[in-house]
PDB file of C-alpha atoms in Angstrom:
ATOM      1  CA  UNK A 185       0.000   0.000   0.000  1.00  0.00           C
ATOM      2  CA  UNK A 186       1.640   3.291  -0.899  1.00  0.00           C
ATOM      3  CA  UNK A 187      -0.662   6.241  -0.317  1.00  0.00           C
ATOM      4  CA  UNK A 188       0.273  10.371   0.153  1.00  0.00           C
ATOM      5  CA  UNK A 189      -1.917  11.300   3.024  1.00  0.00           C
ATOM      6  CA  UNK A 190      -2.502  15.420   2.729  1.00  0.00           C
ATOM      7  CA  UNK A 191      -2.913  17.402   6.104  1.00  0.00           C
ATOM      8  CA  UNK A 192      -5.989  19.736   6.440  1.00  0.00           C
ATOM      9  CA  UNK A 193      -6.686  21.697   3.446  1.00  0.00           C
ATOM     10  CA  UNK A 194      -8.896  24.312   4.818  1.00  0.00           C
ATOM     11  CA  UNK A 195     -10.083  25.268   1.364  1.00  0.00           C
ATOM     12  CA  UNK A 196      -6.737  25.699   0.533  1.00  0.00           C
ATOM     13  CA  UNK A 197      -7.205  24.259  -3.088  1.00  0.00           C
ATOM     14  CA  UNK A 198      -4.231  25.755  -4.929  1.00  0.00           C
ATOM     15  CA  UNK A 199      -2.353  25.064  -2.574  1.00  0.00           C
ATOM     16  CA  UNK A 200      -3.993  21.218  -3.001  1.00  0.00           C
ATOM     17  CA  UNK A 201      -3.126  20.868  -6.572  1.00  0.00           C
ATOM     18  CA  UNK A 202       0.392  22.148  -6.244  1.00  0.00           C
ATOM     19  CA  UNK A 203       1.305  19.388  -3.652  1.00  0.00           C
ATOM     20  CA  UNK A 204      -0.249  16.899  -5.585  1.00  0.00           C
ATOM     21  CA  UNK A 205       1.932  17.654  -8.619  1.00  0.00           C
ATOM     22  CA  UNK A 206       4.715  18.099  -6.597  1.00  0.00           C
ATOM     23  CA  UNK A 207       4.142  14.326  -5.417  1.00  0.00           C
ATOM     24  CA  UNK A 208       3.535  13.288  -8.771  1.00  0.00           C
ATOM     25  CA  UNK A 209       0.189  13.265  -9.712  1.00  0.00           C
ATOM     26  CA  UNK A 210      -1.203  14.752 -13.245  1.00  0.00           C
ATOM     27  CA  UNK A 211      -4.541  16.536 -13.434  1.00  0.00           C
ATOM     28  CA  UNK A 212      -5.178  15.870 -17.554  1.00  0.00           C
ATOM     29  CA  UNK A 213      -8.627  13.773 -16.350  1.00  0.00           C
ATOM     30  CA  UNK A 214      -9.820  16.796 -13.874  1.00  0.00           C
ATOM     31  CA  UNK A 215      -8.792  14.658 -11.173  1.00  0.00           C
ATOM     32  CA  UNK A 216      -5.104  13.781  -9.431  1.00  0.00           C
ATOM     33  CA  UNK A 217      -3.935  11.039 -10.763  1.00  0.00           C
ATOM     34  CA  UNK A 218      -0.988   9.410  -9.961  1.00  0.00           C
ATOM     35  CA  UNK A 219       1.220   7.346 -13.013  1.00  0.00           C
ATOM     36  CA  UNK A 220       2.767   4.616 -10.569  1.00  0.00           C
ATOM     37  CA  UNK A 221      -0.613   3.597  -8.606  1.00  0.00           C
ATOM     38  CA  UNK A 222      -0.249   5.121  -5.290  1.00  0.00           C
ATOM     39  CA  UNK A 223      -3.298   6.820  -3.727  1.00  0.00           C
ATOM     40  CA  UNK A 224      -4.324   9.491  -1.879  1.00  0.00           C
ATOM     41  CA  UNK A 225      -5.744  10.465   1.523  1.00  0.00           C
ATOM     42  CA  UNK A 226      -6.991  13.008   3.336  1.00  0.00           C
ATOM     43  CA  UNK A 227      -6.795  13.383   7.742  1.00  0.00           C
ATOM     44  CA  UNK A 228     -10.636  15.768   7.406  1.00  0.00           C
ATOM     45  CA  UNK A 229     -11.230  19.139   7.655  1.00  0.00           C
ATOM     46  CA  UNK A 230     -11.146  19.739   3.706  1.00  0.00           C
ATOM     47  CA  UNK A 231     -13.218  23.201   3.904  1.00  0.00           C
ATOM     48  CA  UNK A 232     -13.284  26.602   6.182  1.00  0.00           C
ATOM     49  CA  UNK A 233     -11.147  30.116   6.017  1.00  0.00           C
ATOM     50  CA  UNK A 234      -9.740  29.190   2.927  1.00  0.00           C
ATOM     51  CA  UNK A 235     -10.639  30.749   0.158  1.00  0.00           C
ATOM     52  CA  UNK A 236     -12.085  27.255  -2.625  1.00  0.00           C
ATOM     53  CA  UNK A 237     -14.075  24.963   0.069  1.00  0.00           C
ATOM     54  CA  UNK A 238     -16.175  23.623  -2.217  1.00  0.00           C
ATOM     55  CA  UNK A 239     -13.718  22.939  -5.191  1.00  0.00           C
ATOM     56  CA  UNK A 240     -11.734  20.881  -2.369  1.00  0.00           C
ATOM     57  CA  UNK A 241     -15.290  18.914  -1.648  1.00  0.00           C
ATOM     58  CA  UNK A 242     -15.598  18.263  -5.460  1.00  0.00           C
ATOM     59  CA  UNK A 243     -12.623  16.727  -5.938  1.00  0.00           C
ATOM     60  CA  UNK A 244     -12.308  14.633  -2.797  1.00  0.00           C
ATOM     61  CA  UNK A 245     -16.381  13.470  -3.408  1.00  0.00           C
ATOM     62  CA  UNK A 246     -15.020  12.308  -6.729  1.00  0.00           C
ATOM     63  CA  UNK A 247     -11.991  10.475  -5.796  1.00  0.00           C
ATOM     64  CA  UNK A 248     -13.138   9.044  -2.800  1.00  0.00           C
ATOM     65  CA  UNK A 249     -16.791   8.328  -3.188  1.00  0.00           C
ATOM     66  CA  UNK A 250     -17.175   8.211  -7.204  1.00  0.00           C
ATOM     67  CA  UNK A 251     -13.691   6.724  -8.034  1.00  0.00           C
ATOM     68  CA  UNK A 252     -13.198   4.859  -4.740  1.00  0.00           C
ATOM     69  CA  UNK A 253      -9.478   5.573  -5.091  1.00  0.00           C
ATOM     70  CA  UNK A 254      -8.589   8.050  -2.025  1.00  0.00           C
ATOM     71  CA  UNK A 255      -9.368   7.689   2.090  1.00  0.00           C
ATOM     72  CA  UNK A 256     -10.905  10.225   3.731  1.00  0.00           C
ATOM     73  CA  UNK A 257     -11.498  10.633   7.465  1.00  0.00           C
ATOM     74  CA  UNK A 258     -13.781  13.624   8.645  1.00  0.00           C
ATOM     75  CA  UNK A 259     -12.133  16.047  10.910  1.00  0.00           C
ATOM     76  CA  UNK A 260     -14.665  18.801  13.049  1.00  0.00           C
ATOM     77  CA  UNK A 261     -14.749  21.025  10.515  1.00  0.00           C
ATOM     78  CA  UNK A 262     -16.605  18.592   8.340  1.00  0.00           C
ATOM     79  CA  UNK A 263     -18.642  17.343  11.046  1.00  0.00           C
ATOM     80  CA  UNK A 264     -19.358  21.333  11.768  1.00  0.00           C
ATOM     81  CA  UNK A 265     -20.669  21.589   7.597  1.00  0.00           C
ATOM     82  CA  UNK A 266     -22.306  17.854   7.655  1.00  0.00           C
ATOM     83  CA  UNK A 267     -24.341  19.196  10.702  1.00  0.00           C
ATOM     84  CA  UNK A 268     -24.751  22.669   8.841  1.00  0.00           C
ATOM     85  CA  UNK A 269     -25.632  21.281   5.707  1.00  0.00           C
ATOM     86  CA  UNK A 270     -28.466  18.382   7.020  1.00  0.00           C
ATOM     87  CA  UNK A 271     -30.404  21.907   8.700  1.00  0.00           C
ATOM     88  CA  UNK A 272     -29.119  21.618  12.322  1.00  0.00           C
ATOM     89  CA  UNK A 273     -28.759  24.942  13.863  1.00  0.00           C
ATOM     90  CA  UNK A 274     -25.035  25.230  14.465  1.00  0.00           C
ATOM     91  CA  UNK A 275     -23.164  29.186  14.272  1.00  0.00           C
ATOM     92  CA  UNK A 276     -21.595  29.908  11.795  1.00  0.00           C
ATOM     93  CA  UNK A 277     -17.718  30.764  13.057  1.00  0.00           C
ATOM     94  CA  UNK A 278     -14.611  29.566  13.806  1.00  0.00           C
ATOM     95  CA  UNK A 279     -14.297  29.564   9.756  1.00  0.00           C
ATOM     96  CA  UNK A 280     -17.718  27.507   8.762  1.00  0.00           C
ATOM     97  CA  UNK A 281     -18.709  31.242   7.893  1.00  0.00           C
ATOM     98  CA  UNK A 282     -16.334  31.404   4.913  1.00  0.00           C
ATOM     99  CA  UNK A 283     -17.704  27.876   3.533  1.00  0.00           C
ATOM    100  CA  UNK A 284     -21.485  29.055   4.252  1.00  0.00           C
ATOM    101  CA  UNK A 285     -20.718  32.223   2.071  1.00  0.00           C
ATOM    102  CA  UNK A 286     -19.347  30.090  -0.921  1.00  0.00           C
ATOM    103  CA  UNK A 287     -22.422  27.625  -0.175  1.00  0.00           C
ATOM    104  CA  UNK A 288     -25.261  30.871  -0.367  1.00  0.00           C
ATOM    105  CA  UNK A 289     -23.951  32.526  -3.315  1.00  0.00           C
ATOM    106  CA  UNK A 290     -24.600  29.043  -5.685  1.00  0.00           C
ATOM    107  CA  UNK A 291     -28.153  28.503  -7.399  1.00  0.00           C
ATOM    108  CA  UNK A 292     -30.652  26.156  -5.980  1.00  0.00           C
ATOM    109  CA  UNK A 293     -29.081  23.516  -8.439  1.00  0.00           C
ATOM    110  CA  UNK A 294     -25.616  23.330  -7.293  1.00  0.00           C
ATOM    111  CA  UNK A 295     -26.890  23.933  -3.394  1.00  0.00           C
ATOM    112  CA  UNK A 296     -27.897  20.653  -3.831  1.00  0.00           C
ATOM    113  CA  UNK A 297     -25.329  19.161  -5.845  1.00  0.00           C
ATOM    114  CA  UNK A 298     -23.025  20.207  -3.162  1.00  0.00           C
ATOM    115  CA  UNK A 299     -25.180  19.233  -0.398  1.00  0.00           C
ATOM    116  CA  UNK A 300     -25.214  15.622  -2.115  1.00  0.00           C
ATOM    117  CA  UNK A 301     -21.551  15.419  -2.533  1.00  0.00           C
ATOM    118  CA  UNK A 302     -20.394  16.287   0.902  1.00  0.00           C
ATOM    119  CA  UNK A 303     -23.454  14.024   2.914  1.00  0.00           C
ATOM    120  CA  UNK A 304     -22.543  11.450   1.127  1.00  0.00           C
ATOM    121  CA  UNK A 305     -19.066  11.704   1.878  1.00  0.00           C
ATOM    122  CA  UNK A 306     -19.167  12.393   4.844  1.00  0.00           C
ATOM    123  CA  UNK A 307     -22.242   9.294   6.012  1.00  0.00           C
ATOM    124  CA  UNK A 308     -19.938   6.747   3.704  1.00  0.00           C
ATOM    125  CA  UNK A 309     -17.048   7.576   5.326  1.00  0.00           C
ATOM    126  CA  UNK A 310     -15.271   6.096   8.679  1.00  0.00           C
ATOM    127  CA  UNK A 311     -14.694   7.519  12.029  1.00  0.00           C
ATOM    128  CA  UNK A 312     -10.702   6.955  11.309  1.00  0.00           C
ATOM    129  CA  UNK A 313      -9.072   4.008   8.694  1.00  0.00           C
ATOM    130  CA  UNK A 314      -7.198   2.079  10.181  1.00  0.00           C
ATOM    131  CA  UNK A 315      -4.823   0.326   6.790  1.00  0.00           C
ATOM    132  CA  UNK A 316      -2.106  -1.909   5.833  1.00  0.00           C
ATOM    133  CA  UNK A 317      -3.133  -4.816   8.113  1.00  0.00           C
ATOM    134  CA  UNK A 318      -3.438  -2.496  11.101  1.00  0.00           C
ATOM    135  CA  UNK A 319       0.214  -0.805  10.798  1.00  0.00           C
ATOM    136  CA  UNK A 320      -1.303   2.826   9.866  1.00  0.00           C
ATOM    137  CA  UNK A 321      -4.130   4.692  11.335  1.00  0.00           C
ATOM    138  CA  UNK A 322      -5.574   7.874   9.594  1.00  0.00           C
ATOM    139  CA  UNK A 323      -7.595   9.887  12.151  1.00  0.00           C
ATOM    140  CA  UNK A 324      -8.386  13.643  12.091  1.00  0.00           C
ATOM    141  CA  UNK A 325      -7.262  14.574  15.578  1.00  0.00           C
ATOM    142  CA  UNK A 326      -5.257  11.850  16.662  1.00  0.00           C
ATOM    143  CA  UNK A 327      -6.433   8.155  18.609  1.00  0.00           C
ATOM    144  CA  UNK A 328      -5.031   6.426  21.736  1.00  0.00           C
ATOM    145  CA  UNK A 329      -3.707   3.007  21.298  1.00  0.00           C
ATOM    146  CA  UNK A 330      -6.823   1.660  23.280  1.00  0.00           C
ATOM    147  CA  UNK A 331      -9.433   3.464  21.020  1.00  0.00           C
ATOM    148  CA  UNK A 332      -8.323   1.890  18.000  1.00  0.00           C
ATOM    149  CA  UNK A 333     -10.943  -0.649  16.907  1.00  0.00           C
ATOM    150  CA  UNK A 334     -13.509   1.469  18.748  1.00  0.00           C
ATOM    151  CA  UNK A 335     -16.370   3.983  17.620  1.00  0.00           C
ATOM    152  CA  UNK A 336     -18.091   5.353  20.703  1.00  0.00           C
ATOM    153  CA  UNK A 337     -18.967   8.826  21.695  1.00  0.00           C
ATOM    154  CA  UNK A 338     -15.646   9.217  23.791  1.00  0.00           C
ATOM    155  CA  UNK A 339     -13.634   7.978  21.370  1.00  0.00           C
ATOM    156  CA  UNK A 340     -15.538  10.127  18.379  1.00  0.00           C
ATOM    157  CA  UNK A 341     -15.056  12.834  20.457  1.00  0.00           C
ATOM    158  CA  UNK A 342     -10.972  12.700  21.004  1.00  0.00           C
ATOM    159  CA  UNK A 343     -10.830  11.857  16.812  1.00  0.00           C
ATOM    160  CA  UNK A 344     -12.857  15.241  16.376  1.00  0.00           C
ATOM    161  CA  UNK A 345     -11.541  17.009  19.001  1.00  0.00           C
ATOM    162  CA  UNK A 346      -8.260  15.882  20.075  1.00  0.00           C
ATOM    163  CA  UNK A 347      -7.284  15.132  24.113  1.00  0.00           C
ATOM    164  CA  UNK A 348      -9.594  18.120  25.012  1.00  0.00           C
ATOM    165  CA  UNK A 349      -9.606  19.085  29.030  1.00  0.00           C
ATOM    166  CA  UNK A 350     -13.028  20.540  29.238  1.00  0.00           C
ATOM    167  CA  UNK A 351     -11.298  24.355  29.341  1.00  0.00           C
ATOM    168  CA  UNK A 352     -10.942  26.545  26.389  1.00  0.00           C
ATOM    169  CA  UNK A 353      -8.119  29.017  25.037  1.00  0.00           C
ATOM    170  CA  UNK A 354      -8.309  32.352  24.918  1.00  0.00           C
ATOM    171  CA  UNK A 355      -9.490  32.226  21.652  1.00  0.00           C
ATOM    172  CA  UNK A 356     -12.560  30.273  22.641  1.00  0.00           C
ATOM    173  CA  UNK A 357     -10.707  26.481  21.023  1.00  0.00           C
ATOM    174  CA  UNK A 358     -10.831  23.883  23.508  1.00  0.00           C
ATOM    175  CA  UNK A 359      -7.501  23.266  25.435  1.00  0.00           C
ATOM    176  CA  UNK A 360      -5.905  20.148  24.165  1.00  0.00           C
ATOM    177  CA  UNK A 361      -3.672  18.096  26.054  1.00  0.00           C
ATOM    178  CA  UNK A 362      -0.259  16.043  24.294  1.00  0.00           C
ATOM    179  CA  UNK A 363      -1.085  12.902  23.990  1.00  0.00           C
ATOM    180  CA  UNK A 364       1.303  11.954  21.241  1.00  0.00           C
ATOM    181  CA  UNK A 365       4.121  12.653  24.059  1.00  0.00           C
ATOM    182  CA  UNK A 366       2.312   9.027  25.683  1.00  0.00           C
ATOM    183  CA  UNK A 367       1.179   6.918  22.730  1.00  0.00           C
ATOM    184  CA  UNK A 368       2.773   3.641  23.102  1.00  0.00           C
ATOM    185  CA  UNK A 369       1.481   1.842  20.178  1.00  0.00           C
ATOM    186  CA  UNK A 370       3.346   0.021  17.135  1.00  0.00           C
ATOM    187  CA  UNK A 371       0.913   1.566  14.545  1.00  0.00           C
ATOM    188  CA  UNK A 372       1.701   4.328  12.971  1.00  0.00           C
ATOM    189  CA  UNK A 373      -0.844   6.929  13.440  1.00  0.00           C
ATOM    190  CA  UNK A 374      -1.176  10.471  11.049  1.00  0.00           C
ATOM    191  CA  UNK A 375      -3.154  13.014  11.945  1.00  0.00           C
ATOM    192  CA  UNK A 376      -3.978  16.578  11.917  1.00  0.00           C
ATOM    193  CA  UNK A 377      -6.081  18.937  13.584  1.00  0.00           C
ATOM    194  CA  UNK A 378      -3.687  20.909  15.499  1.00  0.00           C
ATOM    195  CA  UNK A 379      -1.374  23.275  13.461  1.00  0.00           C
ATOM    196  CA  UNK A 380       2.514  23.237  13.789  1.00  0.00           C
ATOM    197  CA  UNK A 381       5.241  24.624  12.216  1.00  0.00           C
ATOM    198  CA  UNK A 382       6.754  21.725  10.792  1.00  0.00           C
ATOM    199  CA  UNK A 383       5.490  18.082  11.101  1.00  0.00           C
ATOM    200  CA  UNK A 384       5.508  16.550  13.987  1.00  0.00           C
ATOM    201  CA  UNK A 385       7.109  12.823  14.688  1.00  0.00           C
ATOM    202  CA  UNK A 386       6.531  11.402  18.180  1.00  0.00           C
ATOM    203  CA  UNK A 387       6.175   7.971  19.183  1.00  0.00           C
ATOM    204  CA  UNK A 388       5.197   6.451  15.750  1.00  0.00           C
ATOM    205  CA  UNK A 389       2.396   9.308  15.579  1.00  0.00           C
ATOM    206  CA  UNK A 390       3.008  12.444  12.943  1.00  0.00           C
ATOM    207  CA  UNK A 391       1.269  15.606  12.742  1.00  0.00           C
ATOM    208  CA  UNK A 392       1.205  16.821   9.182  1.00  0.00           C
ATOM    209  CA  UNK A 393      -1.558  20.086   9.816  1.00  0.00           C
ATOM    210  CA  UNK A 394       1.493  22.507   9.375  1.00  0.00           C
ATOM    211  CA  UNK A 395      -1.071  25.158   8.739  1.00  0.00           C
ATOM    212  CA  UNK A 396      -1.312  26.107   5.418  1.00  0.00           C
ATOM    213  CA  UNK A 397      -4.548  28.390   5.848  1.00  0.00           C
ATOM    214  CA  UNK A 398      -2.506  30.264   8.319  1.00  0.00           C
ATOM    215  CA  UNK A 399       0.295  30.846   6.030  1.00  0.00           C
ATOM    216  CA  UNK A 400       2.005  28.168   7.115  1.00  0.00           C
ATOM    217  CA  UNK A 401       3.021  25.058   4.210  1.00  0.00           C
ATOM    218  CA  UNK A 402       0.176  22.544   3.069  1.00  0.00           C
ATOM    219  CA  UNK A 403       1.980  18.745   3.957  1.00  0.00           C
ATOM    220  CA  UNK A 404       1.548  15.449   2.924  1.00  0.00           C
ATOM    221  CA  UNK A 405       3.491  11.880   4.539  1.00  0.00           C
ATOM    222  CA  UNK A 406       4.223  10.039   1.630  1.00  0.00           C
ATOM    223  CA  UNK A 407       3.804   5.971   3.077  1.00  0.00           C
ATOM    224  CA  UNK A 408       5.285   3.777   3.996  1.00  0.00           C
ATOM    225  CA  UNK A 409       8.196   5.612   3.392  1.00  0.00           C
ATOM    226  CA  UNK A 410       7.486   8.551   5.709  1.00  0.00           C
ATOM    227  CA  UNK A 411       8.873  11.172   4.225  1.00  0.00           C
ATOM    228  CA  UNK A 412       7.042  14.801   3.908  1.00  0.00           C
ATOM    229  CA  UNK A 413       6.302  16.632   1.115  1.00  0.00           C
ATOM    230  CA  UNK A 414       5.238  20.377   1.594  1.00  0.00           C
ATOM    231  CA  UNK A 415       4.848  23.405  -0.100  1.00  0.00           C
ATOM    232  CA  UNK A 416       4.194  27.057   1.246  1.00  0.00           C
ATOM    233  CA  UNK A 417       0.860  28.627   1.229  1.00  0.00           C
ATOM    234  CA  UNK A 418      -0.179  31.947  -0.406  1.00  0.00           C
ATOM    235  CA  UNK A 419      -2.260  32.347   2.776  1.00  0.00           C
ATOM    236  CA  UNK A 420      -1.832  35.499   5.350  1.00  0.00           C
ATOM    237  CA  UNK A 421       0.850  34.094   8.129  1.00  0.00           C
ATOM    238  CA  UNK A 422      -1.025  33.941  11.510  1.00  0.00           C
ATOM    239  CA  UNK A 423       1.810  33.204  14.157  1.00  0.00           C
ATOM    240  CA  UNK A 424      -0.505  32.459  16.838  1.00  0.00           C
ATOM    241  CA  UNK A 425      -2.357  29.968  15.564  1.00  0.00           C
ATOM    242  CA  UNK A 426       0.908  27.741  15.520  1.00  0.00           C
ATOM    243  CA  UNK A 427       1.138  25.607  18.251  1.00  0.00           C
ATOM    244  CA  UNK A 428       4.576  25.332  19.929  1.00  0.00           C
ATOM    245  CA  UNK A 429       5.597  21.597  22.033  1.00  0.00           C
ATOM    246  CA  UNK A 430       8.189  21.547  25.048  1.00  0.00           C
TER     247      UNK A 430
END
């Protein structure tokens, strides 16, 4: 199995297509396509603040749900727009608002096209994959060795969330504690969720979010090889929204 798993996109869909070229994949069909087999896949939060959330939906629908030749895991940004998009009341911040504009200004036709598309790919797809006979997990915000191989409301909540501690920041995001610094387990797990500098490699866990809708680089872990792959993003830099590990 040889698969380029891309951090969270945020909407960031230039930024999308340059990695994937950078990785190798040609775009002649309208989709990335990759001329020695391997595939792609995606740790969630595709859409929100970035500036082509629904081009990002199109093209993950299609490879993952149409094609059946990408993984996707949702990451609480998705759940946020699944939730939005079904006619729950949820607000419309912490970046859903630029996803909501892009959503409002299409015509009743492709409202619902788009409302297909990401429903569907969002009901079809898993909690977190867990791949190559159990040697790589793919979850948004992370998973404790003892979670994997269960779906329960705690355990949705850390792959959402993250190790949240009930407090919130002083930006109103919940406070999230380390737990990479105490995973013990022999699969490999990739995640996303919180942003960083530069990816993160702890205890056979990686953090490839490195940010790119805060002006930070757009990454993908190219497996099993783990290597990265990243290229910068034409996004505003936003120091604080990096966070920074003892």
């Amino acid at each position: 199995m040889k698969l380029d798993i891309v951090g969270d996109i945020h909407g960031c869909f230039e930024e999308f297509k340059l990695l994937t070229e950078q990785l190798g994949y040609i775009w002649d069909t309208g989709l990335p396509i990759h001329k020695e087999g391997r595939k792609l896949a995606f740790v969630g939060d595709l859409t929100d603040r970035g500036p082509h959330s629904l081009k990002v939906v199109d093209i993950v629908y299609k490879l993952v749900v149409q094609e059946k030749m990408s993984y996707y895991v949702p990451g609480n940004h998705c759940n946020k727009l699944y939730r939005f998009l079904i006619g729950n009341k949820v607000q419309a911040t912490h970046g859903l608002e630029t996803t909501v504009a892009e959503y409002e200004a299409l015509d009743s036709k492709n409202k619902q096209k788009l409302r297909n598309q990401f429903t569907n790919l969002y009901e079809s797809a898993p909690l977190y994959h867990v791949l190559d006979n159990g040697k790589l997990v793919i979850a948004h915000a992370g998973i404790r060795e003892d979670y994997i191989g269960r779906s329960d409301k705690k355990v949705k909540t850390f792959v959402l969330y993250g190790d949240i501690t009930g407090k919130n920041n002083p930006d109103g995001t919940p406070e999230r504690r380390d737990w990479a610094k105490y995973y013990k387990g022999s699969a490999w797990v990739v995640y996303g969720h919180t942003p960083v500098r530069e990816p993160r490699t702890i205890n056979n866990t990686i953090n490839i979010d490195t940010g790119a809708v805060f002006g930070g680089k757009l990454t993908a872990l190219r497996y099993p090889e783990i290597e990265t792959v990243s290229i910068p993003s034409s996004m505003p830099y936003v120091e604080e929204k990096f966070r920074s590990f003892d």
